[in-house]
Amino acid sequence: MKSKIDYQEILKLINLLEEKKLTEFELEIEGFRIKLVREQSPRPSLVREQPSPSPSPPTPPQPAPPLSKEKAKNNLHYITSPMVGTFYRAPNPSSPPFVEIGDKVKKHQTLCIIEAMKLMNEIESDIEGLVEEILVKNGKPVEFGQKLFAIKPLSS
Amino acid sequence: MKSKIDYQEILKLINLLEEKKLTEFELEIEGFRIKLVREQSPRPSLVREQPSPSPSPPTPPQPAPPLSKEKAKNNLHYITSPMVGTFYRAPNPSSPPFVEIGDKVKKHQTLCIIEAMKLMNEIESDIEGLVEEILVKNGKPVEFGQKLFAIKPLSS
Amino acid sequence: MFSKILIANRGEIALRIIRAAKELGIKTVAVYSEPDRESLHTLLADERVCIGPAPASESYLNIPNIISAAEITKAEAIHPGYGFLAENPRFAEICEAEGLVFIGPPASIIKLMGDKNQARQEMKKAKLPIIPGSQNVIEDFQEAKKLAQKIGYPIILKAASGGGGKGMRIVTSPRQLEEQFSIAQSEAQAAFGNPALYLEKFLVSARHIEIQIVADKHGRVLALEERECSIQRKHQKLIEESPSPFLQAKTRKRMLRAAEEAAKAIGYQSLGTFEFLVDQDQKFYFMEANTRIQVEHPVTEMQYNLDLIKEQIRLASGEKLSLSPSQLPQGHSLECRINAEDPHNFVPSPGKIDFLVFPGGPGVRVDSAAYSGWTVPPYYDSLLAKIIVHAPTRQEAITKMYTALETMTIVGIKTNLPLHLKILSSTDFLSGRYDIQFLERFLAQGKAPQPKKA
Amino acid sequence: MFSKILIANRGEIALRIIRAAKELGIKTVAVYSEPDRESLHTLLADERVCIGPAPASESYLNIPNIISAAEITKAEAIHPGYGFLAENPRFAEICEAEGLVFIGPPASIIKLMGDKNQARQEMKKAKLPIIPGSQNVIEDFQEAKKLAQKIGYPIILKAASGGGGKGMRIVTSPRQLEEQFSIAQSEAQAAFGNPALYLEKFLVSARHIEIQIVADKHGRVLALEERECSIQRKHQKLIEESPSPFLQAKTRKRMLRAAEEAAKAIGYQSLGTFEFLVDQDQKFYFMEANTRIQVEHPVTEMQYNLDLIKEQIRLASGEKLSLSPSQLPQGHSLECRINAEDPHNFVPSPGKIDFLVFPGGPGVRVDSAAYSGWTVPPYYDSLLAKIIVHAPTRQEAITKMYTALETMTIVGIKTNLPLHLKILSSTDFLSGRYDIQFLERFLAQGKAPQPKKA
């Protein structure tokens, strides 16, 4: 490391610090001194790691919604449900779906319908892009904030 | 280790730290100083920080005993109480104390008496050294493990 | 009986309902807002549905999402708890319209009792005494004098447009009335731009005492012995107990009968609470009826050794009243509401609970959805836990509560535990001599815990 | 009454005693070993004294340090809890000699009941039935046959030097006895180098049922209704309930009277428990008497709505029995012992509790010194919490317990919660058909929770 510590080495050090859960690092060599202090991340709640030891474990009606802060992978944009209801991909059983995987969608284009209290609510895309994934099956219930579609944005 | 410590050597150090469950590491050689602190997994209990909100806070009969893992400052050696009882510095009220601050004591020399169940137990020094501090007042109760004397060891 | 119900609430009451339903063999659906994802009611229900973001208006008050949540989970009934939608007649109506059983009284009764003035007039017809006073505004001194003569002194003059204690004058004699009436008018004019006054009997040392009503759909009604709720600040109850240390046996008997008869008269169904003010002469006056489970229901449960929530669910499913009038209350019960708030200025104190130890042992009940490591969200009310104790005598119950709260530890947020300990050890509380103004006076006298000097 | 007592114990029972003392207005001194510095009993007592390092022999069993701790804190009495020094007559004697009140029976009674054989003979004199059998070893077949005839078949032959179930043979007829006697002798010779045998009546489907005795220093003795403790493994009780689903009213009455009379006969003082085996014909036999508070005392407290620990302290201070024979038990109570142990192999599981949520709500009592963030030390017993429920009927009590344990969460260490849930939902338990062998059979049938496959 001599006295010529460079950016790459510091980066490596920082990564190491995090990986090894170190909170502090100090180095001092003949006039050269480095000190790193890592903030302790709040301990994640343990509730989800092991739910109640029930013999009949809780069965949510649909997969638990992803944490809202979850980072969208590969810069995908998610369309989430603005309400609780039942997800329909087509306006009626005999019609074709509004969209399929691979389709290009425009802003404000209808993607699906969510039925709530006997009302059919059209859910529109708020972005232009390609339908990368459809995350709920036709006819399945959805909760507030649940991801419905993954859209790959097109640079406008 | 000179000034040519490199990333590989630090990595080895950190791995060692983890393996040996050390939480802190400090090294200083001829102008070179390195300090590593590893995250402590068990969060210290918070109970002591804020005891029950009782209007009459708990009053221990004597100051809370020091944590046994506390590092002896300045290499002092502590004589702790091997029993619960009452601490006396002299064999009887009319006699002079066994030792005073500054006295040189030998190994096996009696330092005090602890009265327990009407028996007088002579407490001896287990080291040769100078009496640096007397930590309990005459006639006061002591609990198991409580520090009684700080002795500065004499190199034999 | 239902096979699945949805609980349209959060916090301790949602958890309380989940447990009661589980004991009845009923599956439970929790609804939750985004910040309540790790709340105990969310985690411990059989199913859970996110119904919206943090603001209650978009989640716990979001009727379409709650109804949809019941529909997609095939719940048969909705328990509204207290607060939120519990006394919203439109919600009860929508439930009925959507084929869901609303676990509470019919919408018509909620609506009737929701209009506090109308409710009082209706209850007057059902022979419940209400506080005597002018039904309309009084603009003329002679009229005031005549009315005051009729209802007896002391009386209180209230600005018709007033509120929050402003523009109120207590008058103890006709001569005083002559002086005060015009002053009160001018004051009302100055403060609210309207000189109109109401005149009402002033209750000296009034107590807030309430009667629990339990009624089935088959016309059977039962009134359970009182809860004394006079320890309150700005209408927020803090400590409740049963029996009241103040109420005489004959007053109790009359109140129970009156409440029972009034409930019958309007065809009450489900649980409800009739709130009264009782003056120093043991005269009682109807204030209002709450058409839901109360926060302080455990006090009654401890006295009668029964489960009101289970009973409420059974009644909603059409079952007959399982309680018998021969069941008698025993001993003495107290409830302390532990709030996440600064005990000095009552400012809410949300945040992460770093450390939590609840009390336990015989006669101690804990109703709470809090846990060590949980973050109290800032969006909802500050009730953190209800500690309820039961003992053979009032003295023993108070000592038990004091010990329980003394050994209860919450670190990370501020709570009103110190205030409770002060009240529980005050002479007035210990002797049972307190009225609805007690706590305000107590706080004003600086008896509230003082912030520690640095 | 005492003004300060020392609690010579740890864990939930120490905390239970601290709370009871606080409610009586008595100051408390905790003693603790070094690893118990952050245990709740240490933190919540008024004073605390460290009495030694981790091993119980050097701390909680260290009589000189405990006595000295009482002396330096000026405590007037010592409550020993259960286990540790609770049934050590020498400790009781030393307390007496040092002018400290031992909260328990006199040393002489502890000594008498401590020798289990002597106790049985003494209790036989006091007209308690004991299991019929040979008082001494039997070496001759004819003698065995005569005795077996007298006490009736089935009988059991036990190797005099045996133990742990080895060398035991159940015999149901005289002809079988002729065959088995010499085989049993040879077996005993081979296994233990001694052919001597004991002969005893064999109890079919025996139940472990115990009677709580409460006695003052003025000759008054009261027996409280039974605790059924047959759910046990290797003599470790796991679930207790009251009343027993098996005991007939007339048997109960006879047991209560017999225990009360026997306790009077030996001049019993303080609390004590008479343990019996009851066979399928409702015949009961005295096994032993425990001269201390039992782990499962809450079951009786819930039934009678009383506080046995407070009563025990009052009795030790010389007060008269406060309970009346007219006080009757109500409803049904259950206790589940939650241990920090692997539910598959019963290996203790000490360590840090990362997350803990106790059950709550009506009819649920938690006796525990555990908290979220606490490290269960490996040096002492594995009892983590006692969950006790009370409900009007046995069925409701079981459902309540199931719900309570289902919604209880412990993360970080293994517990026997899954085993409890299995037992509580088993047909035999639900129908009340179980004996002292039930749990072993249940576990052998693979009904115990299986480890999850990876």
PDB file of C-alpha atoms in Angstrom, chain C residues 59-160:
ATOM      1  CA  SER C  59     -56.364   3.036   3.961  1.00  0.00           C
ATOM      2  CA  TYR C  60     -58.299   2.354   7.167  1.00  0.00           C
ATOM      3  CA  LEU C  61     -61.048   4.736   6.032  1.00  0.00           C
ATOM      4  CA  ASN C  62     -60.958   3.569   2.419  1.00  0.00           C
ATOM      5  CA  ILE C  63     -64.328   1.859   2.200  1.00  0.00           C
ATOM      6  CA  PRO C  64     -64.016   0.501  -1.377  1.00  0.00           C
ATOM      7  CA  ASN C  65     -60.669  -1.126  -0.649  1.00  0.00           C
ATOM      8  CA  ILE C  66     -61.876  -2.642   2.600  1.00  0.00           C
ATOM      9  CA  ILE C  67     -65.038  -4.018   1.004  1.00  0.00           C
ATOM     10  CA  SER C  68     -62.984  -5.372  -1.913  1.00  0.00           C
ATOM     11  CA  ALA C  69     -60.570  -6.972   0.528  1.00  0.00           C
ATOM     12  CA  ALA C  70     -63.504  -8.782   2.147  1.00  0.00           C
ATOM     13  CA  GLU C  71     -64.724  -9.848  -1.270  1.00  0.00           C
ATOM     14  CA  ILE C  72     -61.435 -11.209  -2.603  1.00  0.00           C
ATOM     15  CA  THR C  73     -60.794 -13.125   0.616  1.00  0.00           C
ATOM     16  CA  LYS C  74     -64.401 -14.326   0.830  1.00  0.00           C
ATOM     17  CA  ALA C  75     -64.872 -12.976   4.337  1.00  0.00           C
ATOM     18  CA  GLU C  76     -68.462 -13.090   5.522  1.00  0.00           C
ATOM     19  CA  ALA C  77     -68.422 -10.338   8.090  1.00  0.00           C
ATOM     20  CA  ILE C  78     -66.460  -7.212   9.007  1.00  0.00           C
ATOM     21  CA  HIS C  79     -65.505  -6.209  12.514  1.00  0.00           C
ATOM     22  CA  PRO C  80     -64.795  -2.468  12.585  1.00  0.00           C
ATOM     23  CA  GLY C  81     -63.183  -2.283  16.050  1.00  0.00           C
ATOM     24  CA  TYR C  82     -63.374   1.246  17.477  1.00  0.00           C
ATOM     25  CA  GLY C  83     -62.543   4.521  15.739  1.00  0.00           C
ATOM     26  CA  PHE C  84     -62.024   4.577  11.953  1.00  0.00           C
ATOM     27  CA  LEU C  85     -65.253   3.247  10.390  1.00  0.00           C
ATOM     28  CA  ALA C  86     -66.791   1.818  13.563  1.00  0.00           C
ATOM     29  CA  GLU C  87     -69.517   4.466  13.834  1.00  0.00           C
ATOM     30  CA  ASN C  88     -69.911   5.315  10.178  1.00  0.00           C
ATOM     31  CA  PRO C  89     -73.512   4.419   9.230  1.00  0.00           C
ATOM     32  CA  ARG C  90     -72.688   4.574   5.513  1.00  0.00           C
ATOM     33  CA  PHE C  91     -70.042   1.889   5.972  1.00  0.00           C
ATOM     34  CA  ALA C  92     -72.524  -0.313   7.826  1.00  0.00           C
ATOM     35  CA  GLU C  93     -75.034   0.250   5.019  1.00  0.00           C
ATOM     36  CA  ILE C  94     -72.504  -0.617   2.315  1.00  0.00           C
ATOM     37  CA  CYS C  95     -71.560  -3.806   4.172  1.00  0.00           C
ATOM     38  CA  GLU C  96     -75.213  -4.774   4.292  1.00  0.00           C
ATOM     39  CA  ALA C  97     -75.665  -3.916   0.608  1.00  0.00           C
ATOM     40  CA  GLU C  98     -72.636  -6.014  -0.357  1.00  0.00           C
ATOM     41  CA  GLY C  99     -73.914  -9.000   1.594  1.00  0.00           C
ATOM     42  CA  LEU C 100     -71.380  -8.644   4.361  1.00  0.00           C
ATOM     43  CA  VAL C 101     -72.387  -8.752   8.002  1.00  0.00           C
ATOM     44  CA  PHE C 102     -71.346  -5.611   9.827  1.00  0.00           C
ATOM     45  CA  ILE C 103     -70.405  -6.671  13.357  1.00  0.00           C
ATOM     46  CA  GLY C 104     -72.242  -3.923  15.187  1.00  0.00           C
ATOM     47  CA  PRO C 105     -75.717  -2.450  15.404  1.00  0.00           C
ATOM     48  CA  PRO C 106     -77.848  -1.784  12.285  1.00  0.00           C
ATOM     49  CA  ALA C 107     -76.921   1.349  10.316  1.00  0.00           C
ATOM     50  CA  SER C 108     -80.149   3.048  11.447  1.00  0.00           C
ATOM     51  CA  ILE C 109     -79.097   2.879  15.095  1.00  0.00           C
ATOM     52  CA  ILE C 110     -75.570   4.086  14.332  1.00  0.00           C
ATOM     53  CA  LYS C 111     -77.077   7.009  12.446  1.00  0.00           C
ATOM     54  CA  LEU C 112     -79.517   7.841  15.227  1.00  0.00           C
ATOM     55  CA  MET C 113     -76.830   7.827  17.902  1.00  0.00           C
ATOM     56  CA  GLY C 114     -74.347   9.611  15.669  1.00  0.00           C
ATOM     57  CA  ASP C 115     -76.341  12.849  15.839  1.00  0.00           C
ATOM     58  CA  LYS C 116     -75.637  13.646  19.488  1.00  0.00           C
ATOM     59  CA  ASN C 117     -78.467  16.184  19.830  1.00  0.00           C
ATOM     60  CA  GLN C 118     -81.041  13.989  18.172  1.00  0.00           C
ATOM     61  CA  ALA C 119     -79.852  11.053  20.272  1.00  0.00           C
ATOM     62  CA  ARG C 120     -80.397  13.030  23.465  1.00  0.00           C
ATOM     63  CA  GLN C 121     -83.916  13.974  22.469  1.00  0.00           C
ATOM     64  CA  GLU C 122     -84.656  10.408  21.461  1.00  0.00           C
ATOM     65  CA  MET C 123     -83.290   9.087  24.737  1.00  0.00           C
ATOM     66  CA  LYS C 124     -85.310  11.641  26.645  1.00  0.00           C
ATOM     67  CA  LYS C 125     -88.382  10.088  25.071  1.00  0.00           C
ATOM     68  CA  ALA C 126     -87.084   6.706  26.212  1.00  0.00           C
ATOM     69  CA  LYS C 127     -87.118   8.191  29.723  1.00  0.00           C
ATOM     70  CA  LEU C 128     -83.399   8.686  30.152  1.00  0.00           C
ATOM     71  CA  PRO C 129     -82.744  11.882  32.108  1.00  0.00           C
ATOM     72  CA  ILE C 130     -80.762  14.431  30.128  1.00  0.00           C
ATOM     73  CA  ILE C 131     -79.086  17.555  31.476  1.00  0.00           C
ATOM     74  CA  PRO C 132     -81.860  20.163  31.886  1.00  0.00           C
ATOM     75  CA  GLY C 133     -81.370  23.325  29.875  1.00  0.00           C
ATOM     76  CA  SER C 134     -82.547  25.399  26.980  1.00  0.00           C
ATOM     77  CA  GLN C 135     -83.159  23.428  23.855  1.00  0.00           C
ATOM     78  CA  ASN C 136     -82.690  26.554  21.782  1.00  0.00           C
ATOM     79  CA  VAL C 137     -80.646  29.689  22.209  1.00  0.00           C
ATOM     80  CA  ILE C 138     -81.786  32.218  24.787  1.00  0.00           C
ATOM     81  CA  GLU C 139     -81.587  35.876  23.918  1.00  0.00           C
ATOM     82  CA  ASP C 140     -83.573  37.402  26.716  1.00  0.00           C
ATOM     83  CA  PHE C 141     -82.625  37.720  30.384  1.00  0.00           C
ATOM     84  CA  GLN C 142     -86.179  37.141  31.637  1.00  0.00           C
ATOM     85  CA  GLU C 143     -86.387  33.913  29.715  1.00  0.00           C
ATOM     86  CA  ALA C 144     -83.057  32.831  31.185  1.00  0.00           C
ATOM     87  CA  LYS C 145     -84.166  33.699  34.677  1.00  0.00           C
ATOM     88  CA  LYS C 146     -87.378  31.712  34.334  1.00  0.00           C
ATOM     89  CA  LEU C 147     -85.568  28.678  32.997  1.00  0.00           C
ATOM     90  CA  ALA C 148     -82.851  28.885  35.656  1.00  0.00           C
ATOM     91  CA  GLN C 149     -85.528  29.029  38.324  1.00  0.00           C
ATOM     92  CA  LYS C 150     -87.096  25.933  36.866  1.00  0.00           C
ATOM     93  CA  ILE C 151     -83.980  23.774  36.608  1.00  0.00           C
ATOM     94  CA  GLY C 152     -82.295  25.125  39.741  1.00  0.00           C
ATOM     95  CA  TYR C 153     -78.903  26.705  40.396  1.00  0.00           C
ATOM     96  CA  PRO C 154     -76.020  26.428  39.668  1.00  0.00           C
ATOM     97  CA  ILE C 155     -76.452  26.851  35.963  1.00  0.00           C
ATOM     98  CA  ILE C 156     -73.951  27.396  33.178  1.00  0.00           C
ATOM     99  CA  LEU C 157     -74.176  29.887  30.336  1.00  0.00           C
ATOM    100  CA  LYS C 158     -72.507  28.773  27.110  1.00  0.00           C
ATOM    101  CA  ALA C 159     -71.925  30.803  23.971  1.00  0.00           C
ATOM    102  CA  ALA C 160     -73.972  29.146  21.228  1.00  0.00           C
TER     103      ALA C 160
END
